[in-house]
Coordinates of N, CA and C and ligand atoms in Angstrom, one line a residue:
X1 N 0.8 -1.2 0.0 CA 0.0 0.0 0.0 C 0.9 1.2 0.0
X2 N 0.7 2.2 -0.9 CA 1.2 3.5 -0.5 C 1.2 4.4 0.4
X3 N 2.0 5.2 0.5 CA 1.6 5.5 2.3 C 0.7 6.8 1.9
X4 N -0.1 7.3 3.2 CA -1.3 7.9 2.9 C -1.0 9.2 3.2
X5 N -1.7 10.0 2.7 CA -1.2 11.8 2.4 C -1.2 12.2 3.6
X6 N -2.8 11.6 4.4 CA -2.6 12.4 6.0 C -3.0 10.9 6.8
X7 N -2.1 10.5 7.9 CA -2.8 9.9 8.9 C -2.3 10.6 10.4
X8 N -3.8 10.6 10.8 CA -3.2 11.1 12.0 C -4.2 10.1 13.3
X9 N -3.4 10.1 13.8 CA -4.2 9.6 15.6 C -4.0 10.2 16.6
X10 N -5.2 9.4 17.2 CA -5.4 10.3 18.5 C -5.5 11.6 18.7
X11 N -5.3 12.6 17.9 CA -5.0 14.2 17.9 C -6.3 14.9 18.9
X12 N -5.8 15.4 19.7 CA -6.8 15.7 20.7 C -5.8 17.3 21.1
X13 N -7.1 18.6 20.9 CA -7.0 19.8 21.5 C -7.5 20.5 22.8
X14 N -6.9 21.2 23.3 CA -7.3 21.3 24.9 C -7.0 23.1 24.4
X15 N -8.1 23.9 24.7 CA -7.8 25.2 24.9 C -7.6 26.2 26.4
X16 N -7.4 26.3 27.5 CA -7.2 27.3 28.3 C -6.8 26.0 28.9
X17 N -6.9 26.5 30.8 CA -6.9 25.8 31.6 C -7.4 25.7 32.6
X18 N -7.5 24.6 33.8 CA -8.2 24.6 35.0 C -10.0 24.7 34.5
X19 N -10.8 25.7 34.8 CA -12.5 25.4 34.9 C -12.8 25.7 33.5
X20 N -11.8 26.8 32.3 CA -12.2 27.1 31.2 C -11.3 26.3 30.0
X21 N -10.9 25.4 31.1 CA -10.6 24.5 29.7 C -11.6 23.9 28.7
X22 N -11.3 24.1 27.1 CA -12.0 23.8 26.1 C -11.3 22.2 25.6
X23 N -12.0 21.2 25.3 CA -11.7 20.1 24.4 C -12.0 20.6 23.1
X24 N -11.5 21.1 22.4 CA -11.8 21.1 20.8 C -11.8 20.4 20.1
X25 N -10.5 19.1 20.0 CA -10.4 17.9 19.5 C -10.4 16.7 20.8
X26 N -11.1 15.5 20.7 CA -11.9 14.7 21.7 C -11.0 13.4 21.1
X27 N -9.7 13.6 20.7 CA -9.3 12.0 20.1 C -10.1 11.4 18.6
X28 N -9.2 12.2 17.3 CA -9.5 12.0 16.0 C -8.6 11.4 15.4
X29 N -8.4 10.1 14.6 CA -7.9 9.5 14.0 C -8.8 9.4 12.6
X30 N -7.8 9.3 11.4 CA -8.5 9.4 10.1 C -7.6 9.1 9.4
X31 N -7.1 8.7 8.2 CA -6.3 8.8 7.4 C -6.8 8.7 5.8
X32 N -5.8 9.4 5.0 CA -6.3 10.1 3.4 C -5.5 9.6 2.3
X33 N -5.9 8.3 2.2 CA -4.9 8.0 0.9 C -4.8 8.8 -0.3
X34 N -4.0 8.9 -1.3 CA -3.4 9.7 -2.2 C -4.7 9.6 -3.3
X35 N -5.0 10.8 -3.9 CA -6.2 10.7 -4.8 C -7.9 10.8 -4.2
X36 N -7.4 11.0 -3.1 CA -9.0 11.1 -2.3 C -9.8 12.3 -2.2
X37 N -11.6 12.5 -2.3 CA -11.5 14.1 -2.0 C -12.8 13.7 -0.7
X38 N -12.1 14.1 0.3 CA -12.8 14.0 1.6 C -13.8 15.9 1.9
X39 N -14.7 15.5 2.2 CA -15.3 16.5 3.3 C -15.8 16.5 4.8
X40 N -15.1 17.7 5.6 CA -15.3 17.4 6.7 C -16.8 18.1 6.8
X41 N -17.8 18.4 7.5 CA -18.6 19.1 7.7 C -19.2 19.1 9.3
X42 N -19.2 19.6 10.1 CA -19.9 19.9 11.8 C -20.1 21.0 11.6
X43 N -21.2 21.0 12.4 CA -21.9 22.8 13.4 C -21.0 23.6 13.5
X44 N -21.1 24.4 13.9 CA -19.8 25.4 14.3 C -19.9 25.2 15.7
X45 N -18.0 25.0 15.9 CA -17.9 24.9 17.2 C -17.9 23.3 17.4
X46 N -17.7 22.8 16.4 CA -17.7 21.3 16.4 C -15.9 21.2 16.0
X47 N -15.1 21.8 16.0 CA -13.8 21.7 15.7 C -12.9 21.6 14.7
X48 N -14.1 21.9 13.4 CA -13.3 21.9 12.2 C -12.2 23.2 12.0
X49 N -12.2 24.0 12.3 CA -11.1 25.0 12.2 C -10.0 24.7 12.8
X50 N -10.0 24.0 14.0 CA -8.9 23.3 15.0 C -8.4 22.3 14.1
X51 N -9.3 21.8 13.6 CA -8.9 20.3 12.7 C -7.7 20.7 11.7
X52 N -8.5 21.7 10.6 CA -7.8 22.2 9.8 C -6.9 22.7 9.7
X53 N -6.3 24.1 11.0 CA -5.3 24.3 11.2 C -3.8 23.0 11.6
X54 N -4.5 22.3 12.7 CA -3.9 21.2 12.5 C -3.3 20.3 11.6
X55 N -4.0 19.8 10.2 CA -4.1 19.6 9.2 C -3.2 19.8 8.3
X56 N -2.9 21.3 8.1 CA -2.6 22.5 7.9 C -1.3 22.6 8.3
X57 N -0.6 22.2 9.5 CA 0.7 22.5 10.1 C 0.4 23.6 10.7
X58 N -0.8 24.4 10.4 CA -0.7 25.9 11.4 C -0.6 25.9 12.7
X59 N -1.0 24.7 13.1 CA -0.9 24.6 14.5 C -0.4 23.2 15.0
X60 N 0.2 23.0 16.4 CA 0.3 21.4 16.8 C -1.0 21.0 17.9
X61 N -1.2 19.5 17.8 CA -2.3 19.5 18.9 C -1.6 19.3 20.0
X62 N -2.5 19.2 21.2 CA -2.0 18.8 22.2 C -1.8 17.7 22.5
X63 N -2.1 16.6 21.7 CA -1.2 15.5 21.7 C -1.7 14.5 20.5
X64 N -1.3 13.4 20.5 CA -1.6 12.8 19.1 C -0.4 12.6 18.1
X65 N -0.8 11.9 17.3 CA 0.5 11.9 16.1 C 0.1 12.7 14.9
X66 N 0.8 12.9 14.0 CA 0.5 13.5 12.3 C 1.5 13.7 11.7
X67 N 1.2 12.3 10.8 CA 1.9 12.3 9.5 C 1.5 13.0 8.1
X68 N 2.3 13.9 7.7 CA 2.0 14.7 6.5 C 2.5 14.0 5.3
X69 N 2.6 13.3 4.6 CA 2.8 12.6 3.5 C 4.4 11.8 3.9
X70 N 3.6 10.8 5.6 CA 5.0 10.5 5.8 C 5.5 11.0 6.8
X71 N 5.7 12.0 6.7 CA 6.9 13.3 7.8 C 5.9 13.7 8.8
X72 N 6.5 13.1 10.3 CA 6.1 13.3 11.3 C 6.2 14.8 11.5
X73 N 5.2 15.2 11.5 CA 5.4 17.1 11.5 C 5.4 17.6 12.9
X74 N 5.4 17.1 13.3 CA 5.9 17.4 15.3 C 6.9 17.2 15.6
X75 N 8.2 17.0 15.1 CA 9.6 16.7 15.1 C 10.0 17.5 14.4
X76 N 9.4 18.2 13.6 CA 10.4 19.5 12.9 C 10.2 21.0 13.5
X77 N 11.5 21.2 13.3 CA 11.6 22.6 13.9 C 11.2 23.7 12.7
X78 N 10.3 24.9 13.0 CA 9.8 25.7 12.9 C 10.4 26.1 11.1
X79 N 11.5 26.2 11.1 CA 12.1 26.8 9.3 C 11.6 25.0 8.4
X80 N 11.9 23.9 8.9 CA 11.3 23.0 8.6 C 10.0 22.6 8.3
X81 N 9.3 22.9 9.5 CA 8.1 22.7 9.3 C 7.4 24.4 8.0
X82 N 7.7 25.3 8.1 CA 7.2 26.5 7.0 C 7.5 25.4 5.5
X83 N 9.2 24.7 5.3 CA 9.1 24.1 4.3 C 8.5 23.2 4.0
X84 N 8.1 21.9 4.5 CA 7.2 20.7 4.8 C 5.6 21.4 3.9
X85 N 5.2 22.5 4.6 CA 3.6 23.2 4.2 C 3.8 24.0 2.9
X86 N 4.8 24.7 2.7 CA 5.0 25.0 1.6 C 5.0 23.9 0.3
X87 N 5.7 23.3 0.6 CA 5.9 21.9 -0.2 C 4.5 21.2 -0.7
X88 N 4.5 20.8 0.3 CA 3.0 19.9 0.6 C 1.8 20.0 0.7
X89 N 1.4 21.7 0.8 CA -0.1 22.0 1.1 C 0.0 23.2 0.5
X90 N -1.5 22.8 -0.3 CA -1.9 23.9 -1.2 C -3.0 24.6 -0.4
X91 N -3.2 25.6 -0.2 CA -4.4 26.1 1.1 C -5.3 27.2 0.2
X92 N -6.6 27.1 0.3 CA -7.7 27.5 -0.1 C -8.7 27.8 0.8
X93 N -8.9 29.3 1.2 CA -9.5 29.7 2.5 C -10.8 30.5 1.6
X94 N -11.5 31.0 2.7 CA -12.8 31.6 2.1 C -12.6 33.2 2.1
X95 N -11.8 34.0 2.4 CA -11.5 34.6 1.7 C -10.4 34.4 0.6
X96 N -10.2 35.1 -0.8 CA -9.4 34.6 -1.3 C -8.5 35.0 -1.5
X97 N -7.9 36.1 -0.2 CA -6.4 36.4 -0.3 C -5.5 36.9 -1.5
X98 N -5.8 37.5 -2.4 CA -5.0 37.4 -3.9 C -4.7 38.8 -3.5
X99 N -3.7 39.0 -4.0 CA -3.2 40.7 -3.8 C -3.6 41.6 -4.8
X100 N -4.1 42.9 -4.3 CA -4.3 44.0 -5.2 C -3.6 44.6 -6.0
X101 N -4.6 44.6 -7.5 CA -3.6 45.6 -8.3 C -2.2 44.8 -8.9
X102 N -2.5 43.5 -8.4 CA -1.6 42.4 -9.3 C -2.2 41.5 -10.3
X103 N -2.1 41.4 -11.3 CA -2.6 40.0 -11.9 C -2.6 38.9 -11.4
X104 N -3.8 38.4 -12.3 CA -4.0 36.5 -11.8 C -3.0 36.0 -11.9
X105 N -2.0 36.3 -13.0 CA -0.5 35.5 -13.5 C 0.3 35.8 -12.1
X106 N 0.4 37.0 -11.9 CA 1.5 37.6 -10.8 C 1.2 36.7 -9.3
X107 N -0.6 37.0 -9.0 CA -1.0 35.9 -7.9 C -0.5 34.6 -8.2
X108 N -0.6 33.6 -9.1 CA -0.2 32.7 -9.0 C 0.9 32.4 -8.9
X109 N 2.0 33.0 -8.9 CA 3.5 33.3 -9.2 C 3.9 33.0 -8.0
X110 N 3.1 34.0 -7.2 CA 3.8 33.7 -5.9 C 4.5 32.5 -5.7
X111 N 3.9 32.0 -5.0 CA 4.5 30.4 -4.3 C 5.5 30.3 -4.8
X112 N 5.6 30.3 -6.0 CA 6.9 30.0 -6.5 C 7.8 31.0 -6.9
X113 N 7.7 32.1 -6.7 CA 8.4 33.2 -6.2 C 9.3 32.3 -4.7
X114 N 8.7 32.0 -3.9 CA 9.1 32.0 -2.5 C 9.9 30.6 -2.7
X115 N 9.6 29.8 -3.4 CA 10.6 28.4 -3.5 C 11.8 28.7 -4.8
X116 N 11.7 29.9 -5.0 CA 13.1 30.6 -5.7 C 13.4 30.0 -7.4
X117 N 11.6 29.6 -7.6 CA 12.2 29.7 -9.3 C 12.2 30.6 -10.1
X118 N 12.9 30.1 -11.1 CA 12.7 31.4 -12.1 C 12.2 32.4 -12.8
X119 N 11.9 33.6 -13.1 CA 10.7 34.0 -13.8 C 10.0 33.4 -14.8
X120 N 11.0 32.7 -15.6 CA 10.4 32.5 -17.2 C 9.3 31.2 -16.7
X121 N 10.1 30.5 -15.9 CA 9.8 28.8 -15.5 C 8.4 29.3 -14.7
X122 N 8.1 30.1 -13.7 CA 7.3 30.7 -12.6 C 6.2 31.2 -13.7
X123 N 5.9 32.0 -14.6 CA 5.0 32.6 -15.7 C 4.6 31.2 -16.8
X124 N 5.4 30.4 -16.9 CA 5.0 29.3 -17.5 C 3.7 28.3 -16.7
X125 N 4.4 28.3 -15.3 CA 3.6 27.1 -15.1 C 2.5 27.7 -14.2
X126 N 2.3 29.1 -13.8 CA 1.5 30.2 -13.2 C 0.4 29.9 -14.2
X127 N 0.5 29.9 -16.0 CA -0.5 29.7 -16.7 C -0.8 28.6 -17.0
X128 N -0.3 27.8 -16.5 CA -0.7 26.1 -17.0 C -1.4 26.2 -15.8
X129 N -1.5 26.5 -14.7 CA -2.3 26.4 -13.0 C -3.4 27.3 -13.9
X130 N -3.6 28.3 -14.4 CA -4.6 29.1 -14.3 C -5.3 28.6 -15.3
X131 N -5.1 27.8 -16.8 CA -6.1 27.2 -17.7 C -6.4 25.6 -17.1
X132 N -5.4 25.4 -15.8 CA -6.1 24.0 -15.2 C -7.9 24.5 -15.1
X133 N -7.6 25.9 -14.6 CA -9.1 26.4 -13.4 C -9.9 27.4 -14.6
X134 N -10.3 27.1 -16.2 CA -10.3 28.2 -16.8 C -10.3 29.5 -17.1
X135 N -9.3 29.6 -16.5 CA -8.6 30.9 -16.6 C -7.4 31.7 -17.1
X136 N -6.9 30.8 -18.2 CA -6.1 31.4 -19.1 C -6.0 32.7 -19.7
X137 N -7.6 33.2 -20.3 CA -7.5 34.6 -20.7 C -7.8 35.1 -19.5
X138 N -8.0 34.8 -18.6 CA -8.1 36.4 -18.0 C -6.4 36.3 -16.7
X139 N -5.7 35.9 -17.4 CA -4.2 36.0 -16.7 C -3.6 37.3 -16.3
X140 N -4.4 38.3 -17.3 CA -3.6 39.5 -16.8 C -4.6 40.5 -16.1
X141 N -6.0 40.0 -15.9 CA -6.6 40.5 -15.0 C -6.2 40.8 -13.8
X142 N -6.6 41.4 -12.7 CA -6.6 41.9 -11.8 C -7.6 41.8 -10.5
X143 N -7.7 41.1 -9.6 CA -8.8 40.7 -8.8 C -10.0 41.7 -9.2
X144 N -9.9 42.8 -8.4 CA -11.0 43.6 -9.1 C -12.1 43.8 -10.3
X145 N -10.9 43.2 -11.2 CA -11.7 42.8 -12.5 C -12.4 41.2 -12.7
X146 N -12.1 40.5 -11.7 CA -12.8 39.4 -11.6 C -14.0 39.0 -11.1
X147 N -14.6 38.2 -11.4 CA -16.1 37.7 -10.3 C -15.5 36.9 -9.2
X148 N -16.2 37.3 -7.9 CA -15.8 36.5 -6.6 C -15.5 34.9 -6.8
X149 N -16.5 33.9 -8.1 CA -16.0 32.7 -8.5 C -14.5 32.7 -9.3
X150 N -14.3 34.0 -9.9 CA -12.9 33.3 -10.9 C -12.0 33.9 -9.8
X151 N -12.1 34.9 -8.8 CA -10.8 35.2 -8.0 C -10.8 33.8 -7.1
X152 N -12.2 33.1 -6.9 CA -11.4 32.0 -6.1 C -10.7 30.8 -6.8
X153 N -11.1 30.8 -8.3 CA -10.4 30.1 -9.2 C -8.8 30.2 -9.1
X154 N -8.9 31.3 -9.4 CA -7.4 31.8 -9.0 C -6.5 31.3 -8.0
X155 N -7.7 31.7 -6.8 CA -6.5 31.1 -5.5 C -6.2 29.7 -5.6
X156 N -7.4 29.1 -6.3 CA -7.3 27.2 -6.5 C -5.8 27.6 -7.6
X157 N -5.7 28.0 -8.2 CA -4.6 27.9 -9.1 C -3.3 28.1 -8.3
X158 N -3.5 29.0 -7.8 CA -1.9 29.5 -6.8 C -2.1 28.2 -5.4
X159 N -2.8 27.7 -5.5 CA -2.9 26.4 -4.2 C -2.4 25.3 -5.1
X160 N -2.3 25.1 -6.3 CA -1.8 24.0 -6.9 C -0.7 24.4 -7.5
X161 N 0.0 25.4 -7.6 CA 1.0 25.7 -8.8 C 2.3 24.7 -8.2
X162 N 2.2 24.7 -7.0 CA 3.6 24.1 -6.4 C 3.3 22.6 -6.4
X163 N 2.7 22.1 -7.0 CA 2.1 20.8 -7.1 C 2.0 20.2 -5.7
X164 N 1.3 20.0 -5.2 CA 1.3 20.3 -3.6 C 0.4 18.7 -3.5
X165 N 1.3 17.6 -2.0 CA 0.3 16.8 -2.2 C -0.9 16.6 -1.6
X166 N -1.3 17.8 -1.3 CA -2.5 18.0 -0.6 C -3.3 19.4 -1.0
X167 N -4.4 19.3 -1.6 CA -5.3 20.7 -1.6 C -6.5 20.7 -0.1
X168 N -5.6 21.7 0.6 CA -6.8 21.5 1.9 C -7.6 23.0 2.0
X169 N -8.6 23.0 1.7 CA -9.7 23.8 1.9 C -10.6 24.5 2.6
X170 N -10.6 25.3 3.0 CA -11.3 25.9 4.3 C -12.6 27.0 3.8
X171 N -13.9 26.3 3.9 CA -15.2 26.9 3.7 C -14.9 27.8 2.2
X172 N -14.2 26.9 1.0 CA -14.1 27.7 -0.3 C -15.3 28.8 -0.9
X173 N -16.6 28.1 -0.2 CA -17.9 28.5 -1.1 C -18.3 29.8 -0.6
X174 N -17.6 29.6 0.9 CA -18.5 30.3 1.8 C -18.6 31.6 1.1
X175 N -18.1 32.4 0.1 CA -18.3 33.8 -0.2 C -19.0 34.0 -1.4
X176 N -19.3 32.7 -1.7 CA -19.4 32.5 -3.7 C -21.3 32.5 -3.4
X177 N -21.7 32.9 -4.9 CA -23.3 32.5 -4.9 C -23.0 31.2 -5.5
X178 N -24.5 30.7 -5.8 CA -24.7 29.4 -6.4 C -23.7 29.0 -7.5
X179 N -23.7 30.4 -8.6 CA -23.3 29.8 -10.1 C -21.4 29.6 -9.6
X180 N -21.2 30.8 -8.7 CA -19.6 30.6 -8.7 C -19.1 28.8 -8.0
X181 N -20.4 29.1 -6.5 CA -19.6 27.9 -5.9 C -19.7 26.3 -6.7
X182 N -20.5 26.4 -8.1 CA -20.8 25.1 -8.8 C -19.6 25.5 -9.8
X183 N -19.2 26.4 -9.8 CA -17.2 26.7 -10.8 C -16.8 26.1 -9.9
X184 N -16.9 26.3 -9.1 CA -15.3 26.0 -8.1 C -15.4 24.7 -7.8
X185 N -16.8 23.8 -8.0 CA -16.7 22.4 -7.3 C -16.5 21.8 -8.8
X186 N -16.3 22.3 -9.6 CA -16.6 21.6 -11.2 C -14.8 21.3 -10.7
X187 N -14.6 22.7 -10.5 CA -13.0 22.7 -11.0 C -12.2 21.1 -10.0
X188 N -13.0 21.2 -8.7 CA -12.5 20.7 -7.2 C -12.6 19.1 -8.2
X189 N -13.8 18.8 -9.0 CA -14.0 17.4 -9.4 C -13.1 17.0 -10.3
X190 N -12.9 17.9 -11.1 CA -11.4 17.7 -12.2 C -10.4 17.5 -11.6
X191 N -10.1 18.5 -10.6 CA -8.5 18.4 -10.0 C -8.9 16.9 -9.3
X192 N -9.7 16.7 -9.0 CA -9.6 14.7 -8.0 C -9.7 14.2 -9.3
X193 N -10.1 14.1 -10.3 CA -10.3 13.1 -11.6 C -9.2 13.2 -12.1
X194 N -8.2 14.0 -11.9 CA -6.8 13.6 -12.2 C -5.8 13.3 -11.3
X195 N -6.2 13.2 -10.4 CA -5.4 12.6 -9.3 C -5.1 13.3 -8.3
X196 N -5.7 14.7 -7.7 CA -5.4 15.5 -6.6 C -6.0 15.0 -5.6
X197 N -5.3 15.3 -4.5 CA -5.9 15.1 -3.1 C -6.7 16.5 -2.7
X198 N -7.9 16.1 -2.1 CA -8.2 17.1 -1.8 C -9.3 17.1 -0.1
X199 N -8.9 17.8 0.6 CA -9.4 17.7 1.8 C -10.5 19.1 2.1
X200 N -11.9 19.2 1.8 CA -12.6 20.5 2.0 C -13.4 20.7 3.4
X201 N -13.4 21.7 4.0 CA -14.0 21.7 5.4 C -15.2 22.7 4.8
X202 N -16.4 22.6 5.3 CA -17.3 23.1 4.5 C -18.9 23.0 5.6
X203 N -19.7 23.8 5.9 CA -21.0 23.7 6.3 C -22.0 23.4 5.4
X204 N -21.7 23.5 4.3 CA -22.4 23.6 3.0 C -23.0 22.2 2.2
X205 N -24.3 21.5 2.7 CA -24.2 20.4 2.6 C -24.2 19.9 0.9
X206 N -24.3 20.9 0.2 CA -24.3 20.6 -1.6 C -23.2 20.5 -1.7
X207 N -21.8 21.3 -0.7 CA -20.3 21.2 -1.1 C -20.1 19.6 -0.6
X208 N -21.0 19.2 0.2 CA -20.1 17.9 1.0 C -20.7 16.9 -0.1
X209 N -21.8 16.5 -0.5 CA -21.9 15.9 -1.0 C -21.3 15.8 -2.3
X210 N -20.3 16.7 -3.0 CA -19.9 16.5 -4.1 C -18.6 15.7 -3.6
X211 N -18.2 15.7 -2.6 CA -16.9 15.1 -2.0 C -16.8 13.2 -2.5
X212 N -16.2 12.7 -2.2 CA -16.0 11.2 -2.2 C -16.0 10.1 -1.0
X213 N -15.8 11.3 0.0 CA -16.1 10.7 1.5 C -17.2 11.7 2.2
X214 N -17.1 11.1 3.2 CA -17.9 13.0 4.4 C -18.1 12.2 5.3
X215 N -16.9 12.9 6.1 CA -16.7 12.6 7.8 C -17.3 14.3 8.5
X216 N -18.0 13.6 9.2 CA -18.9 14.2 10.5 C -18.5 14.2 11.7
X217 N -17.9 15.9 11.8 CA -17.0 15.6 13.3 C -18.5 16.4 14.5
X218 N -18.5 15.9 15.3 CA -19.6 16.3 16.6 C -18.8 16.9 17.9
X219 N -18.6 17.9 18.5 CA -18.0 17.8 19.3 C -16.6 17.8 19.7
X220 N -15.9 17.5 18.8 CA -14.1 17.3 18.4 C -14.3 15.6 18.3
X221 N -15.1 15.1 17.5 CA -15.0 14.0 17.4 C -15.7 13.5 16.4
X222 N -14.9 12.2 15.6 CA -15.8 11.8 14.0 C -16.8 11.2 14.6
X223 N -18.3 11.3 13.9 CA -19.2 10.3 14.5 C -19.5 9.8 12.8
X224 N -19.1 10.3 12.0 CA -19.3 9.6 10.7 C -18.4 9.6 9.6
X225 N -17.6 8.3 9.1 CA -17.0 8.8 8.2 C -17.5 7.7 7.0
X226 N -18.2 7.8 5.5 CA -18.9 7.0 4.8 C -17.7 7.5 3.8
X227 N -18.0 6.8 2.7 CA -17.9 6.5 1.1 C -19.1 7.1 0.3
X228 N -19.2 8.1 -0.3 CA -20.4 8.2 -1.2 C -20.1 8.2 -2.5
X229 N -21.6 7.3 -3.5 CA -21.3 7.6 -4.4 C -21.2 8.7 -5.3
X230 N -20.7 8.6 -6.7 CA -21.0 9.7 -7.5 C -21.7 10.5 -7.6
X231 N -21.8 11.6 -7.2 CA -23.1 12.6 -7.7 C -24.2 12.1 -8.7
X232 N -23.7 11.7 -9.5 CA -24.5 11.3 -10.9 C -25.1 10.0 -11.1
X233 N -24.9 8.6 -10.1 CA -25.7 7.5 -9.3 C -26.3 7.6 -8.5
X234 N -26.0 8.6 -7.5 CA -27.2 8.3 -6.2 C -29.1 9.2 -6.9
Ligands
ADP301 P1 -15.6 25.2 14.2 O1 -14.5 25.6 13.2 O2 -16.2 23.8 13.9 O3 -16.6 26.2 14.4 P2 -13.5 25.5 16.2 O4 -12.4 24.5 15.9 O5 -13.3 26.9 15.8 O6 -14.8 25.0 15.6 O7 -13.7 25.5 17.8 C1 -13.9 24.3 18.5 C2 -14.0 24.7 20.0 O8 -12.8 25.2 20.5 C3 -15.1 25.8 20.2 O9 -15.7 25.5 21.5 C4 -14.3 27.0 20.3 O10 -14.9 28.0 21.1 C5 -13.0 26.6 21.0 N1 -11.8 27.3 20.5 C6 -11.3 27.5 19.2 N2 -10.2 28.2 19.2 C7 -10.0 28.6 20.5 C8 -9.0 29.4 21.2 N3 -8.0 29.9 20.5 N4 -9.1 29.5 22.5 C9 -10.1 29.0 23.2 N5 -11.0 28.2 22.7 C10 -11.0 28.0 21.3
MG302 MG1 -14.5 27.3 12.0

């Protein structure tokens, strides 16, 4: 078996101390083989943001293990662990963060601005990321000039350019109306039909059900994790 993009155990979060201590995470094990597109979805206040960050490398829990494709990410020190996430995780939040007054080309650039390739190389594959998510002509737009669905296209593009083996996602839809957040899951279905991993945290029960799995955390704790089929069978 190949080893799996995320396994983690036991991962359990404790926030304050003494009478206002918070359990956020209640002991979560799960793991995500390569090519999977999982949805998490709970209440708010059920611990998906803790999860995510976690997930994420933004944070460590309070105890537990987590393997990131492999690499025990609690054992690396801080310049390590920034490279580990860079490398490995492509992050897609609900706002979509893209800088003003720059183009989609230049947004997408980034990342790999910061892993120190080259311009020509960086502008090459900035537009192979952007007609992954149809968005090749509008490369030299400008957020402003875009609809709230193609600027999140965008960021899906700058979350993939570093080929990353994880796309983890945090409430993508949440800002989109209907027609954008059905762009962005069209795109989410292609990037898994070619082989991306993708992990989306989401309230949004039309986002979860496009997923491949959907684990149900309650509490800081899974109370469901199923297989669903294809959109297009059930
Ligand atoms: P969700 O994203 O599902 O709404 P969170 O992971 O944000 O849930 O929160 C889970 C629980 O942990 C909640 O009870 C929340 O109030 C608490 N919590 C989250 N972050 C902190 C923090 N930094 N300090 C204290 N409590 C926190
Ligand atoms: Mg949250």
């Amino acid at each position: 078996m190949t080893r799996p993009v995320l396994d983690v155990r036991d991962l359990r979060k404790r926030y304050g101390q003494g009478e206002a201590t918070v359990h956020a995470l209640r002991g979560v094990s799960m793991t995500v083989g390569r090519g999977d597109y999982v949805a998490i979805m709970g209440s708010s206040g059920s611990g998906k943001s803790t999860l995510m960050n976690i997930l994420g490398a933004l944070d460590v829990p309070t105890s537990g293990t987590y393997l990131l494709d492999g690499v025990d990410v609690s054992e690396l020190a801080d310049r390590q662990l920034a490279l580990a996430r860079n490398r490995l995780i492509g992050f897609v939040f609900q706002a979509f963060n893209l800088i003003p007054r720059t183009s989609a080309a230049a947004n997408v650039e980034l990342p790999l601005a910061y892993a120190g390739i080259r311009p020509r190389e960086r502008r090459r594959r900035a537009l192979a990321a952007l007609d992954v998510v149809g968005l090749a002509e509008r490369a030299g737009h400008e957020p402003n000039q875009l609809s709230g669905g193609q600027q999140q296209r965008v960021a899906v593009a700058r979350a993939l350019v570093t080929e990353p083996a994880l796309l983890l996602a945090d409430e993508p839809t949440g800002n989109l109306d209907t027609r954008s957040t059905a762009d962005v899951l069209d795109v989410f279905d292609q990037l898994n039909a070619a082989g991306r991993t993708i992990v989306v945290i989401t309230h949004e029960p039309e986002v979860g059900a496009r997923a491949k799995r959907l684990i149900r955390l309650v509490d800081g704790r899974i109370v469901h994790d199923v297989r669903q089929a294809p959109v297009g069978v059930r």
